[in-house]
Short mmCIF file of C-alpha atoms and ligand atoms in Angstrom, two decimals:
data_model
loop_
_atom_site.label_atom_id
_atom_site.label_comp_id
_atom_site.label_asym_id
_atom_site.label_seq_id
_atom_site.Cartn_x
_atom_site.Cartn_y
_atom_site.Cartn_z
CA UNK A 161 136.85 69.18 162.57
CA UNK A 162 133.74 70.20 160.71
CA UNK A 163 131.37 67.46 159.58
CA UNK A 164 128.92 67.41 156.70
CA UNK A 165 125.76 65.81 158.14
CA UNK A 166 122.85 64.75 155.93
CA UNK A 167 119.56 63.66 157.48
CA UNK A 168 116.92 61.80 155.45
CA UNK A 169 113.36 61.15 156.59
CA UNK A 170 109.92 60.90 155.07
CA UNK A 171 108.35 63.63 157.19
CA UNK A 172 110.50 66.73 157.45
CA UNK A 173 111.02 69.28 160.21
CA UNK A 174 108.77 71.76 158.42
CA UNK A 175 105.60 71.33 156.39
CA UNK A 176 103.49 73.84 154.52
CA UNK A 177 99.85 74.62 153.97
CA UNK A 178 98.01 77.19 151.89
CA UNK A 179 96.42 79.96 153.92
CA UNK A 180 92.97 81.31 152.98
CA UNK A 181 94.60 83.96 150.76
CA UNK A 182 96.62 81.28 148.93
CA UNK A 183 99.91 82.19 150.58
CA UNK A 184 102.19 79.47 151.95
CA UNK A 185 102.49 79.05 155.71
CA UNK A 186 105.14 76.80 157.25
CA UNK A 187 104.69 74.86 160.48
CA UNK A 188 106.87 72.54 162.53
CA UNK A 189 106.63 68.85 161.56
CA UNK A 190 105.14 66.61 164.28
CA UNK A 191 106.04 63.28 165.89
CA UNK A 192 108.75 61.78 168.05
CA UNK A 193 111.31 61.28 165.29
CA UNK A 194 111.21 64.96 164.28
CA UNK A 195 111.46 66.10 167.91
CA UNK A 196 114.48 63.89 168.56
CA UNK A 197 116.41 64.70 165.39
CA UNK A 198 115.69 68.45 165.57
CA UNK A 199 116.84 68.68 169.14
CA UNK A 200 119.84 66.42 168.51
CA UNK A 201 120.99 68.51 165.53
CA UNK A 202 120.69 71.75 167.51
CA UNK A 203 123.32 70.41 169.92
CA UNK A 204 125.84 69.91 167.09
CA UNK A 205 126.20 73.67 166.72
CA UNK A 206 128.40 75.27 164.03
CA UNK A 207 130.71 72.24 163.98
CA UNK A 208 128.40 70.60 161.48
CA UNK A 209 127.09 71.64 158.09
CA UNK A 210 123.65 70.03 158.03
CA UNK A 211 121.04 69.47 155.31
CA UNK A 212 117.76 67.64 155.97
CA UNK A 213 116.17 65.83 153.05
CA UNK A 214 112.48 64.91 153.30
CA UNK A 215 109.49 64.18 151.09
CA UNK A 216 106.97 66.81 150.04
CA UNK A 217 103.81 65.54 151.77
CA UNK A 218 101.16 67.91 150.43
CA UNK A 219 100.41 70.15 147.45
CA UNK A 220 101.72 73.10 149.45
CA UNK A 221 104.96 71.21 150.15
CA UNK A 222 105.26 70.39 146.45
CA UNK A 223 104.92 74.04 145.58
CA UNK A 224 107.77 74.81 147.95
CA UNK A 225 109.80 71.86 146.68
CA UNK A 226 109.66 73.30 143.17
CA UNK A 227 111.08 76.59 144.43
CA UNK A 228 114.11 75.09 146.12
CA UNK A 229 116.22 78.12 145.25
CA UNK A 230 114.15 80.03 147.79
CA UNK A 231 116.21 78.22 150.44
CA UNK A 232 113.84 76.43 152.82
CA UNK A 233 114.99 76.22 156.44
CA UNK A 234 113.36 74.73 159.51
CA UNK A 235 112.66 76.68 162.72
CA UNK A 236 116.24 76.13 163.89
CA UNK A 237 117.67 77.37 160.57
CA UNK A 238 118.66 73.94 159.20
CA UNK A 239 118.47 73.89 155.37
CA UNK A 240 115.69 71.56 154.21
CA UNK A 241 115.45 69.97 150.79
CA UNK A 242 111.98 68.65 150.00
CA UNK A 243 111.68 65.98 147.33
CA UNK A 244 108.83 66.33 144.88
CA UNK A 245 108.24 62.61 144.37
CA UNK A 246 105.40 61.92 141.86
CA UNK A 247 102.14 61.75 143.88
CA UNK A 248 101.22 58.20 142.74
CA UNK A 249 104.66 56.89 143.62
CA UNK A 250 104.58 58.64 146.97
CA UNK A 251 101.08 57.38 147.77
CA UNK A 252 101.95 53.75 147.03
CA UNK A 253 105.26 53.90 148.88
CA UNK A 254 103.95 55.76 151.94
CA UNK A 255 100.39 54.49 152.33
CA UNK A 256 100.48 51.03 150.75
CA UNK A 257 103.94 49.79 151.66
CA UNK A 258 105.33 51.81 154.59
CA UNK A 259 102.12 52.39 156.53
CA UNK A 260 99.96 49.40 155.50
CA UNK A 261 102.60 46.67 155.32
CA UNK A 262 105.78 47.61 157.20
CA UNK A 263 104.11 49.50 160.05
CA UNK A 264 101.61 46.64 160.45
CA UNK A 265 104.37 44.01 160.48
CA UNK A 266 106.55 45.74 163.04
CA UNK A 267 103.60 46.56 165.33
CA UNK A 268 102.00 43.09 164.92
CA UNK A 269 98.75 44.69 163.73
CA UNK A 270 97.51 42.30 161.05
CA UNK A 271 94.10 40.67 161.41
CA UNK A 272 95.73 37.56 159.90
CA UNK A 273 92.63 35.60 158.78
CA UNK A 274 91.89 38.50 156.42
CA UNK A 275 95.07 40.50 156.03
CA UNK A 276 97.58 40.98 154.47
CA UNK A 277 97.03 39.89 150.87
CA UNK A 278 100.26 40.28 148.96
CA UNK A 279 99.32 39.95 145.29
CA UNK A 280 100.23 41.67 142.04
CA UNK A 281 99.06 45.07 143.28
CA UNK A 282 101.44 44.87 146.19
CA UNK A 283 104.30 44.07 143.79
CA UNK A 284 103.43 47.28 141.92
CA UNK A 285 103.37 49.19 145.22
CA UNK A 286 106.72 47.69 146.10
CA UNK A 287 108.20 49.08 142.85
CA UNK A 288 107.03 52.51 144.02
CA UNK A 289 108.66 51.99 147.41
CA UNK A 290 111.89 51.21 145.57
CA UNK A 291 111.53 54.32 143.37
CA UNK A 292 110.81 56.45 146.45
CA UNK A 293 113.95 55.13 148.18
CA UNK A 294 115.93 55.72 144.99
CA UNK A 295 114.77 59.35 144.93
CA UNK A 296 116.23 59.80 148.43
CA UNK A 297 119.46 57.97 147.57
CA UNK A 298 119.87 60.15 144.52
CA UNK A 299 119.25 63.38 146.45
CA UNK A 300 121.66 62.29 149.19
CA UNK A 301 124.33 61.52 146.57
CA UNK A 302 123.81 64.95 144.98
CA UNK A 303 124.10 66.67 148.35
CA UNK A 304 127.22 64.66 149.18
CA UNK A 305 128.82 65.67 145.88
CA UNK A 306 127.61 69.30 145.93
CA UNK A 307 129.50 70.19 149.08
CA UNK A 308 132.81 68.36 149.41
CA UNK A 309 133.02 66.87 152.89
CA UNK A 310 135.17 69.03 155.13
CA UNK A 311 137.88 67.35 157.17
CA UNK A 312 135.33 65.68 159.49
CA UNK A 313 133.90 63.67 156.60
CA UNK A 314 130.39 62.90 155.41
CA UNK A 315 127.83 61.49 157.84
CA UNK A 316 124.38 60.37 156.70
CA UNK A 317 121.56 59.71 159.18
CA UNK A 318 118.64 57.86 157.52
CA UNK A 319 115.44 57.58 159.54
CA UNK A 320 112.82 54.88 159.82
CA UNK A 321 110.95 52.18 157.93
CA UNK A 322 110.05 54.39 154.99
CA UNK A 323 113.71 54.43 154.02
CA UNK A 324 114.87 50.87 154.62
CA UNK A 325 116.36 50.49 151.15
CA UNK A 326 118.10 53.87 151.05
CA UNK A 327 121.31 52.92 152.92
CA UNK A 328 122.17 50.17 150.40
CA UNK A 329 121.16 52.32 147.41
CA UNK A 330 123.28 55.18 148.71
CA UNK A 331 126.29 52.95 149.34
CA UNK A 332 126.07 51.66 145.77
CA UNK A 333 125.78 55.17 144.35
CA UNK A 334 128.67 56.56 146.36
CA UNK A 335 130.94 53.73 145.20
CA UNK A 336 134.51 54.26 146.41
CA UNK A 337 133.49 57.44 148.22
CA UNK A 338 131.40 55.31 150.60
CA UNK A 339 134.65 54.25 152.29
CA UNK A 340 135.15 57.76 153.69
CA UNK A 341 131.49 58.30 154.51
CA UNK A 342 129.55 57.01 157.50
CA UNK A 343 125.97 55.87 156.89
CA UNK A 344 123.58 55.24 159.79
CA UNK A 345 120.00 54.01 159.75
CA UNK A 346 117.68 54.37 162.73
CA UNK A 347 114.39 52.51 163.27
CA UNK A 348 111.95 54.46 165.46
CA UNK A 349 109.53 51.52 165.38
CA UNK A 350 109.78 48.10 166.98
CA UNK A 351 111.15 45.31 164.79
CA UNK A 352 109.04 42.20 164.24
CA UNK A 353 110.23 38.82 165.53
CA UNK A 354 111.33 36.45 162.70
CA UNK A 355 108.16 34.32 162.71
CA UNK A 356 105.96 37.38 162.21
CA UNK A 357 108.40 39.15 159.88
CA UNK A 358 108.10 36.16 157.53
CA UNK A 359 104.55 37.34 156.74
CA UNK A 360 106.21 39.65 154.21
CA UNK A 361 106.91 38.19 150.77
CA UNK A 362 110.36 36.58 150.93
CA UNK A 363 112.02 38.92 148.44
CA UNK A 364 110.56 41.96 150.23
CA UNK A 365 111.64 40.81 153.69
CA UNK A 366 115.14 40.12 152.42
CA UNK A 367 115.43 43.40 150.52
CA UNK A 368 114.49 45.45 153.60
CA UNK A 369 117.14 43.73 155.71
CA UNK A 370 119.73 43.99 152.96
CA UNK A 371 118.85 47.67 152.54
CA UNK A 372 119.47 48.52 156.19
CA UNK A 373 122.65 46.44 156.17
CA UNK A 374 123.96 48.85 153.54
CA UNK A 375 124.52 51.18 156.52
CA UNK A 376 127.59 51.13 158.73
CA UNK A 377 125.44 51.50 161.81
CA UNK A 378 121.81 50.48 162.47
CA UNK A 379 120.14 51.82 165.61
CA UNK A 380 117.05 50.90 167.62
CA UNK A 381 115.39 52.37 170.71
CA UNK A 382 115.30 49.11 172.68
CA UNK A 383 117.26 45.90 172.92
CA UNK A 384 114.20 43.81 172.04
CA UNK A 385 113.91 45.45 168.64
CA UNK A 386 117.64 45.22 167.88
CA UNK A 387 117.65 41.54 168.87
CA UNK A 388 114.68 40.81 166.59
CA UNK A 389 116.45 42.60 163.73
CA UNK A 390 119.68 40.61 164.00
CA UNK A 391 117.65 37.38 164.34
CA UNK A 392 115.86 38.23 161.08
CA UNK A 393 119.24 38.97 159.42
CA UNK A 394 120.58 35.57 160.46
CA UNK A 395 117.41 33.63 159.61
CA UNK A 396 116.51 35.25 156.30
CA UNK A 397 119.84 36.39 154.85
CA UNK A 398 122.19 33.90 156.47
CA UNK A 399 124.15 36.93 157.73
CA UNK A 400 126.86 36.37 160.32
CA UNK A 401 125.83 37.90 163.65
CA UNK A 402 128.49 38.39 166.32
CA UNK A 403 127.81 39.98 169.71
CA UNK A 404 130.21 42.86 170.36
CA UNK A 405 129.77 44.18 173.89
CA UNK A 406 126.37 45.84 174.08
CA UNK A 407 126.09 45.76 170.26
CA UNK A 408 126.23 43.25 167.40
CA UNK A 409 128.39 43.08 164.29
CA UNK A 410 126.40 41.79 161.33
CA UNK A 411 128.44 40.72 158.29
CA UNK A 412 126.60 40.46 155.00
CA UNK A 413 127.92 40.70 151.43
CA UNK A 414 131.38 41.49 152.76
CA UNK A 415 130.24 44.54 154.70
CA UNK A 416 129.99 44.88 158.47
CA UNK A 417 127.09 46.76 160.08
CA UNK A 418 127.15 47.56 163.75
CA UNK A 419 123.68 47.14 165.31
CA UNK A 420 123.19 49.01 168.58
CA UNK A 421 120.62 50.39 171.02
CA UNK A 422 120.23 54.15 171.44
CA UNK A 423 117.23 54.99 173.64
CA UNK A 424 115.81 58.42 172.91
CA UNK A 425 114.72 60.48 175.91
CA UNK A 426 113.69 64.11 176.11
CA UNK A 427 115.36 67.50 176.38
CA UNK A 428 113.85 68.19 179.80
CA UNK A 429 114.99 71.83 180.24
CA UNK A 430 113.69 72.80 176.77
CA UNK A 431 110.39 71.00 177.36
CA UNK A 432 109.82 72.66 180.73
CA UNK A 433 110.72 76.01 179.22
CA UNK A 434 108.14 75.51 176.44
CA UNK A 435 105.53 74.59 179.04
CA UNK A 436 106.03 77.95 180.78
CA UNK A 437 104.79 79.84 177.68
CA UNK A 438 101.49 81.71 177.83
CA UNK A 439 99.60 79.42 175.43
CA UNK A 440 100.33 76.34 177.57
CA UNK A 441 99.50 78.20 180.80
CA UNK A 442 96.14 79.26 179.37
CA UNK A 443 95.30 75.62 178.60
CA UNK A 444 96.44 74.56 182.08
CA UNK A 445 93.81 76.96 183.40
CA UNK A 446 90.97 75.70 181.19
CA UNK A 447 91.77 72.02 181.77
CA UNK A 448 91.98 72.50 185.54
CA UNK A 449 88.60 74.24 185.50
CA UNK A 450 87.15 71.38 183.41
CA UNK A 451 88.43 68.88 186.00
CA UNK A 452 86.83 70.89 188.81
CA UNK A 453 89.15 69.50 191.49
CA UNK A 454 88.70 65.87 190.36
CA UNK A 455 91.60 63.53 189.56
CA UNK A 456 92.72 63.55 185.94
CA UNK A 457 93.68 60.51 183.86
CA UNK A 458 95.40 61.81 180.71
CA UNK A 459 96.40 60.18 177.45
CA UNK A 460 97.96 61.89 174.40
CA UNK A 461 98.41 59.93 171.17
CA UNK A 462 97.99 60.00 167.46
CA UNK A 463 94.71 58.25 166.56
CA UNK A 464 96.77 55.23 165.70
CA UNK A 465 95.89 51.54 165.74
CA UNK A 466 99.05 50.62 167.64
CA UNK A 467 98.30 53.13 170.41
CA UNK A 468 95.42 50.94 171.65
CA UNK A 469 93.06 53.81 172.45
CA UNK A 470 89.94 51.61 172.24
CA UNK A 471 91.20 49.19 174.91
CA UNK A 472 92.32 52.16 176.99
CA UNK A 473 88.77 53.56 176.95
CA UNK A 474 87.39 50.09 177.69
CA UNK A 475 89.68 49.92 180.73
CA UNK A 476 88.41 53.30 181.92
CA UNK A 477 84.83 52.07 181.53
CA UNK A 478 85.69 48.91 183.48
CA UNK A 479 87.24 51.04 186.22
CA UNK A 480 83.99 52.98 186.57
CA UNK A 481 82.02 49.72 186.73
CA UNK A 482 84.23 47.76 189.13
CA UNK A 483 85.41 50.67 191.28
CA UNK A 484 82.31 52.85 191.52
CA UNK A 485 83.98 54.94 194.23
CA UNK A 486 85.71 56.85 191.40
CA UNK A 487 82.45 57.94 189.76
CA UNK A 488 82.20 61.69 190.02
CA UNK A 489 85.77 61.90 191.32
CA UNK A 490 87.78 61.39 188.13
CA UNK A 491 87.87 62.79 184.59
CA UNK A 492 89.60 61.10 181.66
CA UNK A 493 91.17 63.52 179.17
CA UNK A 494 91.87 61.61 175.96
CA UNK A 495 93.71 63.61 173.30
CA UNK A 496 93.88 61.64 170.06
CA UNK A 497 95.16 63.79 167.28
CA UNK A 498 94.29 62.78 163.70
CA UNK A 499 96.68 60.57 161.76
CA UNK A 500 96.93 58.70 158.44
CA UNK A 501 93.33 59.38 157.51
CA UNK A 502 94.11 58.24 153.94
CA UNK A 503 93.88 54.66 155.25
CA UNK A 504 90.37 53.18 155.78
CA UNK A 505 91.51 51.24 158.88
CA UNK A 506 92.47 54.52 160.55
CA UNK A 507 89.17 56.22 159.67
CA UNK A 508 87.23 53.23 161.05
CA UNK A 509 89.40 53.18 164.19
CA UNK A 510 88.83 56.88 164.83
CA UNK A 511 85.08 56.27 164.56
CA UNK A 512 85.29 53.40 167.09
CA UNK A 513 87.16 55.69 169.48
CA UNK A 514 84.45 58.36 169.14
CA UNK A 515 81.66 55.80 169.52
CA UNK A 516 83.08 54.28 172.69
CA UNK A 517 83.66 57.74 174.14
CA UNK A 518 79.99 58.63 173.47
CA UNK A 519 78.88 55.42 175.19
CA UNK A 520 80.96 56.13 178.30
CA UNK A 521 79.57 59.64 178.52
CA UNK A 522 75.99 58.42 178.07
CA UNK A 523 76.32 55.52 180.53
CA UNK A 524 78.06 57.34 183.37
CA UNK A 525 77.78 61.12 182.85
CA UNK A 526 75.59 63.11 185.23
CA UNK A 527 74.31 66.67 185.30
CA UNK A 528 77.46 67.83 187.10
CA UNK A 529 80.06 65.30 185.99
CA UNK A 530 81.48 64.70 182.53
CA UNK A 531 83.56 61.50 182.92
CA UNK A 532 85.42 61.78 179.61
CA UNK A 533 86.73 64.58 177.43
CA UNK A 534 87.84 63.26 174.03
CA UNK A 535 89.56 65.69 171.65
CA UNK A 536 90.45 64.50 168.16
CA UNK A 537 92.61 67.40 167.05
CA UNK A 538 96.26 68.36 166.95
CA UNK A 539 96.95 70.95 169.64
CA UNK A 540 100.52 70.74 170.91
CA UNK A 541 100.31 73.42 173.65
CA UNK A 542 97.09 71.83 174.96
CA UNK A 543 98.77 68.40 175.05
CA UNK A 544 101.65 69.84 177.08
CA UNK A 545 99.13 71.40 179.45
CA UNK A 546 97.32 68.07 179.84
CA UNK A 547 100.60 66.41 180.85
CA UNK A 548 101.25 69.23 183.33
CA UNK A 549 97.95 68.69 185.18
CA UNK A 550 97.76 64.87 184.95
CA UNK A 551 97.45 62.77 188.09
CA UNK A 552 97.66 59.60 186.02
CA UNK A 553 99.15 59.18 182.55
CA UNK A 554 97.88 56.23 180.51
CA UNK A 555 100.25 54.96 177.77
CA UNK A 556 99.07 51.50 176.69
CA UNK A 557 100.28 50.79 173.13
CA UNK A 558 100.01 47.34 171.62
CA UNK A 559 103.63 47.92 170.62
CA UNK A 560 105.71 51.07 170.29
CA UNK A 561 109.32 51.75 169.26
CA UNK A 562 109.85 54.05 172.25
CA UNK A 563 106.93 56.40 173.17
CA UNK A 564 107.97 59.88 174.14
CA UNK A 565 104.69 60.82 175.86
CA UNK A 566 105.54 58.34 178.64
CA UNK A 567 108.70 60.38 179.21
CA UNK A 568 107.35 63.89 178.58
CA UNK A 569 104.45 63.39 181.00
CA UNK A 570 106.53 62.97 184.18
CA UNK A 571 108.92 65.76 183.07
CA UNK A 572 106.01 68.18 182.67
CA UNK A 573 103.90 67.00 185.57
CA UNK A 574 103.29 69.67 188.22
CA UNK A 575 101.88 67.50 191.04
CA UNK A 576 103.69 64.31 190.02
CA UNK A 577 101.86 61.74 187.88
CA UNK A 578 101.56 57.98 188.14
CA UNK A 579 102.40 56.29 184.85
CA UNK A 580 100.36 53.30 183.65
CA UNK A 581 102.57 51.95 180.88
CA UNK A 582 102.32 49.08 178.41
CA UNK A 583 105.10 46.55 178.82
CA UNK A 584 105.22 46.51 174.99
CA UNK A 585 106.47 50.10 174.64
CA UNK A 586 110.21 50.53 174.13
CA UNK A 587 110.03 53.05 176.98
CA UNK A 588 109.16 50.21 179.39
CA UNK A 589 112.80 49.08 179.27
CA UNK A 590 113.81 52.44 180.77
CA UNK A 591 110.85 53.21 183.02
CA UNK A 592 109.78 49.81 184.39
CA UNK A 593 111.01 50.45 187.93
CA UNK A 594 108.74 53.45 188.58
CA UNK A 595 105.79 52.84 186.24
CA UNK A 596 102.82 50.51 186.67
CA UNK A 597 103.36 48.07 183.81
CA UNK A 598 100.40 46.43 182.06
CA UNK A 599 99.70 43.89 179.37
CA UNK A 600 98.07 46.12 176.72
CA UNK A 601 95.58 43.41 175.73
CA UNK A 602 94.37 42.92 179.31
CA UNK A 603 91.59 45.44 179.96
CA UNK A 604 90.96 44.21 183.52
CA UNK A 605 94.64 44.52 184.44
CA UNK A 606 94.74 48.01 182.92
CA UNK A 607 91.60 49.06 184.84
CA UNK A 608 93.17 47.74 188.05
CA UNK A 609 96.40 49.66 187.34
CA UNK A 610 94.34 52.83 186.81
CA UNK A 611 92.75 52.27 190.20
CA UNK A 612 96.14 51.71 191.83
CA UNK A 613 97.49 54.84 190.17
CA UNK A 614 94.53 56.95 191.30
CA UNK A 615 94.76 55.60 194.84
CA UNK A 616 98.54 55.98 195.12
CA UNK A 617 99.58 58.09 198.12
CA UNK A 618 100.73 61.57 197.11
CA UNK A 619 104.29 61.10 198.39
CA UNK A 620 104.77 57.86 196.46
CA UNK A 621 103.30 59.35 193.28
CA UNK A 622 105.65 62.35 193.51
CA UNK A 623 108.66 60.13 194.19
CA UNK A 624 107.92 57.83 191.26
CA UNK A 625 107.20 60.75 188.96
CA UNK A 626 110.50 62.45 189.84
CA UNK A 627 112.38 59.21 189.20
CA UNK A 628 110.63 58.76 185.83
CA UNK A 629 111.48 62.34 184.87
CA UNK A 630 115.13 61.86 185.82
CA UNK A 631 115.36 58.70 183.70
CA UNK A 632 113.72 60.46 180.74
CA UNK A 633 116.17 63.35 181.05
CA UNK A 634 119.17 61.04 181.20
CA UNK A 635 119.00 60.18 177.46
CA UNK A 636 118.55 63.60 175.84
CA UNK A 637 118.34 63.84 172.04
CA UNK A 638 121.81 65.45 171.93
CA UNK A 639 123.25 62.25 173.38
CA UNK A 640 121.07 60.02 171.20
CA UNK A 641 122.27 61.69 168.00
CA UNK A 642 125.83 62.29 169.24
CA UNK A 643 126.27 58.60 170.11
CA UNK A 644 125.21 57.58 166.60
CA UNK A 645 127.66 60.01 165.03
CA UNK A 646 130.38 58.77 167.36
CA UNK A 647 129.63 55.19 166.29
CA UNK A 648 130.38 56.21 162.72
CA UNK A 649 133.87 57.25 163.79
CA UNK A 650 135.62 60.61 163.64
O1 LIG B 266 107.23 55.92 165.33
C1 LIG B 266 108.00 56.35 164.29
C2 LIG B 266 107.45 57.59 163.66
O2 LIG B 266 108.33 58.09 162.69
C3 LIG B 266 107.13 58.70 164.65
O3 LIG B 266 108.17 59.56 164.86
C4 LIG B 266 105.97 59.37 164.00
O4 LIG B 266 105.10 59.82 164.98
C5 LIG B 266 105.39 58.32 163.10
O5 LIG B 266 106.25 57.26 163.04
C6 LIG B 266 105.23 58.79 161.69
O6 LIG B 266 103.98 59.17 161.46
P1 LIG B 266 103.55 59.85 160.11
O7 LIG B 266 103.13 58.74 159.20
O8 LIG B 266 102.44 60.73 160.50
O9 LIG B 266 104.74 60.61 159.59
#
C-alpha cells in the first residue's frame, strides 16, 4: 500500500546560497530535526510518495522558491517545495514569535523582571505567525489535492513550534477529506509547565494548544514534555485528558488527539560510516595534534541560550581552580556554531562566550598549554571528529527537547567517552544510567562531574560509553518516524 507523505517544517532539508559568481549552491539543512526526519524518510523507501514543504529562509532560497518548476530535491532525492512567504511576515513569525516567545517559553529562558512584554507589537507579530501557518496549511492542502492519495492514504507530519497552528488550519481546509487523512505534529522542544506557559497571552496560549490538537497525533521526545502539554490542555482549554497505556487521549472540540512519546536516537551505522570519510579523518588528526596527548573535554552546540555554554565554561574554569592537578593535562574543545544572529540576545550571548573563553586562556594558558579552543563556526566534519577523539563530552543545556550530540558522541567515540549530561535534557530520560547527570545551573556540581569524568578508570569509561551508544542506537530515526506513521493507522 503506497502512502502519500507530506512533511512540513520551517527549516528544510536543503538551503541555498549565492556563490561568488552569483550561481546558486545548495547545502544540507542543519539541526536535529532535519537529521531525524531525513533519515526516517529514507527508511520508507519507494512505498511512500513524499514531498517536504519548508520556508524559504534566505534571498537565495526565495530565488529557488520562485522557480519551483525546476524541481528542487534534497540530497536523498525527496521533492522539496519552498514557500516564498513575504519577508516581513516571515521575520515576525520566525524571529519575534517562534524564536523570541515560544522558544523562550518552552526553554524557560525569560528574564522575567524585564521580559517578555506582550503589547500591541506582539499582537501584530502574532498575526504574522498566523499568516505564516496559513501559508503552510494552504500549501499542504494544495499538495494533498494535487496528487490523489494512493490506497495507503494521506499522512502529514508537521514539525515543531513554528507550526503549532498548522494542524488545525489544515484540518479545517481539508474538511471531509480530513477523515481519511492522518495528521501528526511533533514538538522537538520541551513543553513548558502550565504555570510558566501562562506567561503567554491567554488567547495565544490557547490558540497554540488548539492548533496542535487539530492533529490526530501529537508527539514529544520525552514523557516530561508530553505530560506538561496535556496538563496545559486540561488547564487552559478544559480538554478531557485520559491516560491510554503509555499515551494520552485528549478530547477537545469533539476531536480526539493521541499524545505520545517518541524518543529520537541516531542512525548509528550511517553516522559511523560518515565519520570514516577523509574529511573527518583529517580533522581527527589535527585535533589530536592540538591536544598533544592531553585529555579532551568536548562540547558541540549551536551558540544558543538554552545550551548553557557560559555556565559550561565557568564550570571548566572552576575545575582548573579547584582541581589544579588538571592544569596542563586537559584541553577543552568548545564548538559553538553560529545561530539566530538576527536576535540581539543571541549576539550578546555569543560575545559573552567569546569573552569568557578569552579570560580562561589568559588566566591559565602557558607557553606550551592552550587550555581552551573555542570555535564559533559551522563545521560538521570537524564536529564529528571532535566527538571521535573526546574523553569527556559536556552537554549541559538549561533545557532541551532531546539533544542528539549526547547520543552521537558515544556512538562516534573511539576511546570511549564519559558523558556529563544535564538532567534537563530530554536525552537524560534515556541515558541517565550511564551518564554523569548534573543540575545545569550548578557550576560547582558540573565542575565536580568534569573531574569525575576525567578521572574515570579507562575500563569504566569504555563500558559506560558502549552502553550509551547502544541506547542511542536503539531508537533510530526510522523507528521514530515509522512509529508516528503507525500511530496514524494504515
Ligand atoms: O530543537 C528543535 C529544533 O528544530 C532543532 O532541530 C534545531 O536545531 C532548532 O530547533 C531550529 O533552529 P533554527 O532556528 O536554526 O532552525
